[in-house]
């Protein structure tokens, strides 16, 4: 019937870091070949869903990105909300066809036609699928698709 009392044990529970926030520095929907940068709120260390470990990450591929942060006590936060990144495709490089010879006399012309796409931007400033040319020069066109992405 003897009672013994142990030594006092102090227990300290460290709070978890706050759920981090992700702030895109550029739009998260962009055309292939571009990028966005995702930045985390301030923390001691970072672990992104793609394995990156820095405060901000350069993203060039589509996906869902999230992160957790760890504080100086080794405590890990709840996972952040996801940042969804969409990468839209570029249109195919357009092909230009001529309706006749590209060498002709000054009183003639040639019509150049691009492959079909949503919009057109000729180096001559015109914006239609076909352009009629009556002056010497080099002519090229870039097209935009339904995502407003510009071709080569």
PDB file of C-alpha atoms in Angstrom:
ATOM      1  CA  UNK A   1       0.000   0.000   0.000  1.00  0.00           C
ATOM      2  CA  UNK A   2       2.855   2.438  -0.593  1.00  0.00           C
ATOM      3  CA  UNK A   3       2.440   5.335  -3.020  1.00  0.00           C
ATOM      4  CA  UNK A   4       5.355   6.627  -5.045  1.00  0.00           C
ATOM      5  CA  UNK A   5       5.331   9.818  -7.085  1.00  0.00           C
ATOM      6  CA  UNK A   6       7.571  10.055 -10.125  1.00  0.00           C
ATOM      7  CA  UNK A   7       9.707  12.975 -11.059  1.00  0.00           C
ATOM      8  CA  UNK A   8       7.819  15.730 -12.853  1.00  0.00           C
ATOM      9  CA  UNK A   9       8.069  15.524 -16.624  1.00  0.00           C
ATOM     10  CA  UNK A  10       7.627  18.753 -18.512  1.00  0.00           C
ATOM     11  CA  UNK A  11       5.875  18.368 -21.841  1.00  0.00           C
ATOM     12  CA  UNK A  12       5.928  21.098 -24.418  1.00  0.00           C
ATOM     13  CA  UNK A  13       3.722  20.939 -27.494  1.00  0.00           C
ATOM     14  CA  UNK A  14       4.847  23.217 -30.305  1.00  0.00           C
ATOM     15  CA  UNK A  15       2.077  24.576 -32.514  1.00  0.00           C
ATOM     16  CA  UNK A  16       2.032  23.654 -36.183  1.00  0.00           C
ATOM     17  CA  UNK A  17       2.990  26.377 -38.625  1.00  0.00           C
ATOM     18  CA  UNK A  18       0.044  28.048 -40.352  1.00  0.00           C
ATOM     19  CA  UNK A  19      -1.139  26.587 -43.634  1.00  0.00           C
ATOM     20  CA  UNK A  20       1.010  28.314 -46.287  1.00  0.00           C
ATOM     21  CA  UNK A  21      -0.372  30.462 -49.071  1.00  0.00           C
ATOM     22  CA  UNK A  22       0.735  30.256 -52.708  1.00  0.00           C
ATOM     23  CA  UNK A  23       0.844  33.490 -54.695  1.00  0.00           C
ATOM     24  CA  UNK A  24       1.415  33.329 -58.460  1.00  0.00           C
ATOM     25  CA  UNK A  25       3.732  36.089 -59.675  1.00  0.00           C
ATOM     26  CA  UNK A  26       2.476  35.612 -63.253  1.00  0.00           C
ATOM     27  CA  UNK A  27      -0.761  34.118 -64.656  1.00  0.00           C
ATOM     28  CA  UNK A  28      -1.118  30.365 -64.072  1.00  0.00           C
ATOM     29  CA  UNK A  29      -2.605  29.824 -67.525  1.00  0.00           C
ATOM     30  CA  UNK A  30      -0.116  30.505 -70.296  1.00  0.00           C
ATOM     31  CA  UNK A  31       1.125  29.337 -73.687  1.00  0.00           C
ATOM     32  CA  UNK A  32       3.668  26.564 -74.168  1.00  0.00           C
ATOM     33  CA  UNK A  33       7.197  27.933 -73.891  1.00  0.00           C
ATOM     34  CA  UNK A  34       6.238  30.504 -71.247  1.00  0.00           C
ATOM     35  CA  UNK A  35       6.219  30.033 -67.469  1.00  0.00           C
ATOM     36  CA  UNK A  36       4.795  31.166 -64.185  1.00  0.00           C
ATOM     37  CA  UNK A  37       6.403  31.614 -60.778  1.00  0.00           C
ATOM     38  CA  UNK A  38       4.703  30.392 -57.616  1.00  0.00           C
ATOM     39  CA  UNK A  39       5.772  32.029 -54.340  1.00  0.00           C
ATOM     40  CA  UNK A  40       5.072  30.719 -50.852  1.00  0.00           C
ATOM     41  CA  UNK A  41       4.376  32.740 -47.737  1.00  0.00           C
ATOM     42  CA  UNK A  42       7.391  33.232 -45.441  1.00  0.00           C
ATOM     43  CA  UNK A  43       8.556  30.099 -43.577  1.00  0.00           C
ATOM     44  CA  UNK A  44      11.649  28.310 -42.269  1.00  0.00           C
ATOM     45  CA  UNK A  45      11.731  25.605 -44.974  1.00  0.00           C
ATOM     46  CA  UNK A  46       9.545  24.561 -47.919  1.00  0.00           C
ATOM     47  CA  UNK A  47       8.516  21.285 -49.537  1.00  0.00           C
ATOM     48  CA  UNK A  48       6.575  21.624 -52.798  1.00  0.00           C
ATOM     49  CA  UNK A  49       4.525  18.800 -54.290  1.00  0.00           C
ATOM     50  CA  UNK A  50       7.012  18.563 -57.188  1.00  0.00           C
ATOM     51  CA  UNK A  51       9.996  18.144 -54.829  1.00  0.00           C
ATOM     52  CA  UNK A  52      11.299  21.723 -55.008  1.00  0.00           C
ATOM     53  CA  UNK A  53      12.575  23.176 -51.741  1.00  0.00           C
ATOM     54  CA  UNK A  54      12.826  26.944 -52.325  1.00  0.00           C
ATOM     55  CA  UNK A  55      10.374  29.711 -51.453  1.00  0.00           C
ATOM     56  CA  UNK A  56       9.507  30.406 -55.101  1.00  0.00           C
ATOM     57  CA  UNK A  57       9.461  27.952 -57.973  1.00  0.00           C
ATOM     58  CA  UNK A  58       9.529  28.394 -61.751  1.00  0.00           C
ATOM     59  CA  UNK A  59       6.776  26.326 -63.394  1.00  0.00           C
ATOM     60  CA  UNK A  60       6.720  25.436 -67.096  1.00  0.00           C
ATOM     61  CA  UNK A  61       4.556  22.287 -67.023  1.00  0.00           C
ATOM     62  CA  UNK A  62       0.850  21.901 -66.298  1.00  0.00           C
ATOM     63  CA  UNK A  63      -0.293  20.417 -63.021  1.00  0.00           C
ATOM     64  CA  UNK A  64      -1.531  20.981 -59.507  1.00  0.00           C
ATOM     65  CA  UNK A  65       1.068  22.412 -57.141  1.00  0.00           C
ATOM     66  CA  UNK A  66       0.889  22.612 -53.349  1.00  0.00           C
ATOM     67  CA  UNK A  67       3.340  22.794 -50.483  1.00  0.00           C
ATOM     68  CA  UNK A  68       3.938  22.317 -46.815  1.00  0.00           C
ATOM     69  CA  UNK A  69       6.283  24.372 -44.674  1.00  0.00           C
ATOM     70  CA  UNK A  70       8.351  23.301 -41.704  1.00  0.00           C
ATOM     71  CA  UNK A  71       9.301  25.581 -38.845  1.00  0.00           C
ATOM     72  CA  UNK A  72      12.512  25.732 -36.795  1.00  0.00           C
ATOM     73  CA  UNK A  73      11.034  23.166 -34.345  1.00  0.00           C
ATOM     74  CA  UNK A  74      10.593  20.570 -37.107  1.00  0.00           C
ATOM     75  CA  UNK A  75       6.802  20.964 -37.114  1.00  0.00           C
ATOM     76  CA  UNK A  76       5.121  20.680 -40.526  1.00  0.00           C
ATOM     77  CA  UNK A  77       2.110  22.714 -41.587  1.00  0.00           C
ATOM     78  CA  UNK A  78      -1.076  21.428 -43.151  1.00  0.00           C
ATOM     79  CA  UNK A  79      -0.829  21.246 -46.964  1.00  0.00           C
ATOM     80  CA  UNK A  80      -1.628  24.489 -48.820  1.00  0.00           C
ATOM     81  CA  UNK A  81      -4.466  24.926 -51.267  1.00  0.00           C
ATOM     82  CA  UNK A  82      -3.470  23.817 -54.755  1.00  0.00           C
ATOM     83  CA  UNK A  83      -2.358  26.191 -57.479  1.00  0.00           C
ATOM     84  CA  UNK A  84      -3.564  24.820 -60.812  1.00  0.00           C
ATOM     85  CA  UNK A  85      -1.280  25.548 -63.775  1.00  0.00           C
ATOM     86  CA  UNK A  86      -2.597  25.233 -67.341  1.00  0.00           C
ATOM     87  CA  UNK A  87      -0.223  25.259 -70.323  1.00  0.00           C
ATOM     88  CA  UNK A  88      -1.991  25.835 -73.633  1.00  0.00           C
ATOM     89  CA  UNK A  89      -0.494  24.465 -76.873  1.00  0.00           C
ATOM     90  CA  UNK A  90       0.978  26.670 -79.579  1.00  0.00           C
ATOM     91  CA  UNK A  91      -0.555  26.525 -83.035  1.00  0.00           C
ATOM     92  CA  UNK A  92       1.376  24.644 -85.679  1.00  0.00           C
ATOM     93  CA  UNK A  93       3.900  26.726 -87.601  1.00  0.00           C
ATOM     94  CA  UNK A  94       1.834  28.067 -90.506  1.00  0.00           C
ATOM     95  CA  UNK A  95       2.578  27.167 -94.089  1.00  0.00           C
ATOM     96  CA  UNK A  96       2.276  29.877 -96.744  1.00  0.00           C
ATOM     97  CA  UNK A  97       1.240  28.992-100.277  1.00  0.00           C
ATOM     98  CA  UNK A  98       1.340  31.303-103.299  1.00  0.00           C
ATOM     99  CA  UNK A  99      -1.386  31.274-105.985  1.00  0.00           C
ATOM    100  CA  UNK A 100       1.227  31.778-108.694  1.00  0.00           C
ATOM    101  CA  UNK A 101       4.891  32.575-109.264  1.00  0.00           C
ATOM    102  CA  UNK A 102       6.659  34.705-106.658  1.00  0.00           C
ATOM    103  CA  UNK A 103       8.761  36.425-109.298  1.00  0.00           C
ATOM    104  CA  UNK A 104       6.696  38.600-111.646  1.00  0.00           C
ATOM    105  CA  UNK A 105       6.489  41.922-113.483  1.00  0.00           C
ATOM    106  CA  UNK A 106       5.601  45.179-111.700  1.00  0.00           C
ATOM    107  CA  UNK A 107       2.030  45.205-113.106  1.00  0.00           C
ATOM    108  CA  UNK A 108       1.195  41.842-111.498  1.00  0.00           C
ATOM    109  CA  UNK A 109       0.737  40.459-107.993  1.00  0.00           C
ATOM    110  CA  UNK A 110       0.635  37.213-106.073  1.00  0.00           C
ATOM    111  CA  UNK A 111      -1.698  36.126-103.293  1.00  0.00           C
ATOM    112  CA  UNK A 112      -0.119  34.424-100.290  1.00  0.00           C
ATOM    113  CA  UNK A 113      -2.370  32.255 -98.131  1.00  0.00           C
ATOM    114  CA  UNK A 114      -1.684  30.882 -94.657  1.00  0.00           C
ATOM    115  CA  UNK A 115      -2.891  27.598 -93.255  1.00  0.00           C
ATOM    116  CA  UNK A 116      -6.143  28.138 -91.324  1.00  0.00           C
ATOM    117  CA  UNK A 117      -6.116  29.357 -87.723  1.00  0.00           C
ATOM    118  CA  UNK A 118      -8.081  31.830 -85.571  1.00  0.00           C
ATOM    119  CA  UNK A 119      -6.139  35.015 -86.386  1.00  0.00           C
ATOM    120  CA  UNK A 120      -3.168  36.058 -88.530  1.00  0.00           C
ATOM    121  CA  UNK A 121      -0.308  38.520 -88.167  1.00  0.00           C
ATOM    122  CA  UNK A 122       1.743  39.064 -91.335  1.00  0.00           C
ATOM    123  CA  UNK A 123       5.111  40.819 -91.075  1.00  0.00           C
ATOM    124  CA  UNK A 124       3.655  43.321 -93.549  1.00  0.00           C
ATOM    125  CA  UNK A 125       1.055  44.373 -90.955  1.00  0.00           C
ATOM    126  CA  UNK A 126      -1.934  42.668 -92.535  1.00  0.00           C
ATOM    127  CA  UNK A 127      -4.243  40.461 -90.475  1.00  0.00           C
ATOM    128  CA  UNK A 128      -6.159  38.287 -92.935  1.00  0.00           C
ATOM    129  CA  UNK A 129      -5.583  34.676 -93.968  1.00  0.00           C
ATOM    130  CA  UNK A 130      -4.611  35.770 -97.518  1.00  0.00           C
ATOM    131  CA  UNK A 131      -2.639  38.824 -98.586  1.00  0.00           C
ATOM    132  CA  UNK A 132      -2.087  40.178-102.086  1.00  0.00           C
ATOM    133  CA  UNK A 133       1.499  41.246-102.681  1.00  0.00           C
ATOM    134  CA  UNK A 134       2.733  43.530-105.473  1.00  0.00           C
ATOM    135  CA  UNK A 135       6.080  44.609-103.972  1.00  0.00           C
ATOM    136  CA  UNK A 136       9.368  42.771-103.549  1.00  0.00           C
ATOM    137  CA  UNK A 137      10.146  41.550-100.068  1.00  0.00           C
ATOM    138  CA  UNK A 138      10.161  38.639 -97.692  1.00  0.00           C
ATOM    139  CA  UNK A 139       6.758  37.819 -96.229  1.00  0.00           C
ATOM    140  CA  UNK A 140       5.898  35.630 -93.252  1.00  0.00           C
ATOM    141  CA  UNK A 141       2.913  35.085 -91.011  1.00  0.00           C
ATOM    142  CA  UNK A 142       2.318  34.088 -87.398  1.00  0.00           C
ATOM    143  CA  UNK A 143      -1.023  32.712 -86.300  1.00  0.00           C
ATOM    144  CA  UNK A 144      -2.965  32.672 -83.030  1.00  0.00           C
ATOM    145  CA  UNK A 145      -5.103  29.767 -81.919  1.00  0.00           C
ATOM    146  CA  UNK A 146      -8.224  29.652 -79.734  1.00  0.00           C
ATOM    147  CA  UNK A 147      -6.006  30.017 -76.622  1.00  0.00           C
ATOM    148  CA  UNK A 148      -4.488  33.244 -78.020  1.00  0.00           C
ATOM    149  CA  UNK A 149      -1.118  31.493 -78.319  1.00  0.00           C
ATOM    150  CA  UNK A 150       1.193  32.776 -81.069  1.00  0.00           C
ATOM    151  CA  UNK A 151       2.860  30.380 -83.517  1.00  0.00           C
ATOM    152  CA  UNK A 152       6.484  30.340 -84.601  1.00  0.00           C
TER     153      UNK A 152
END
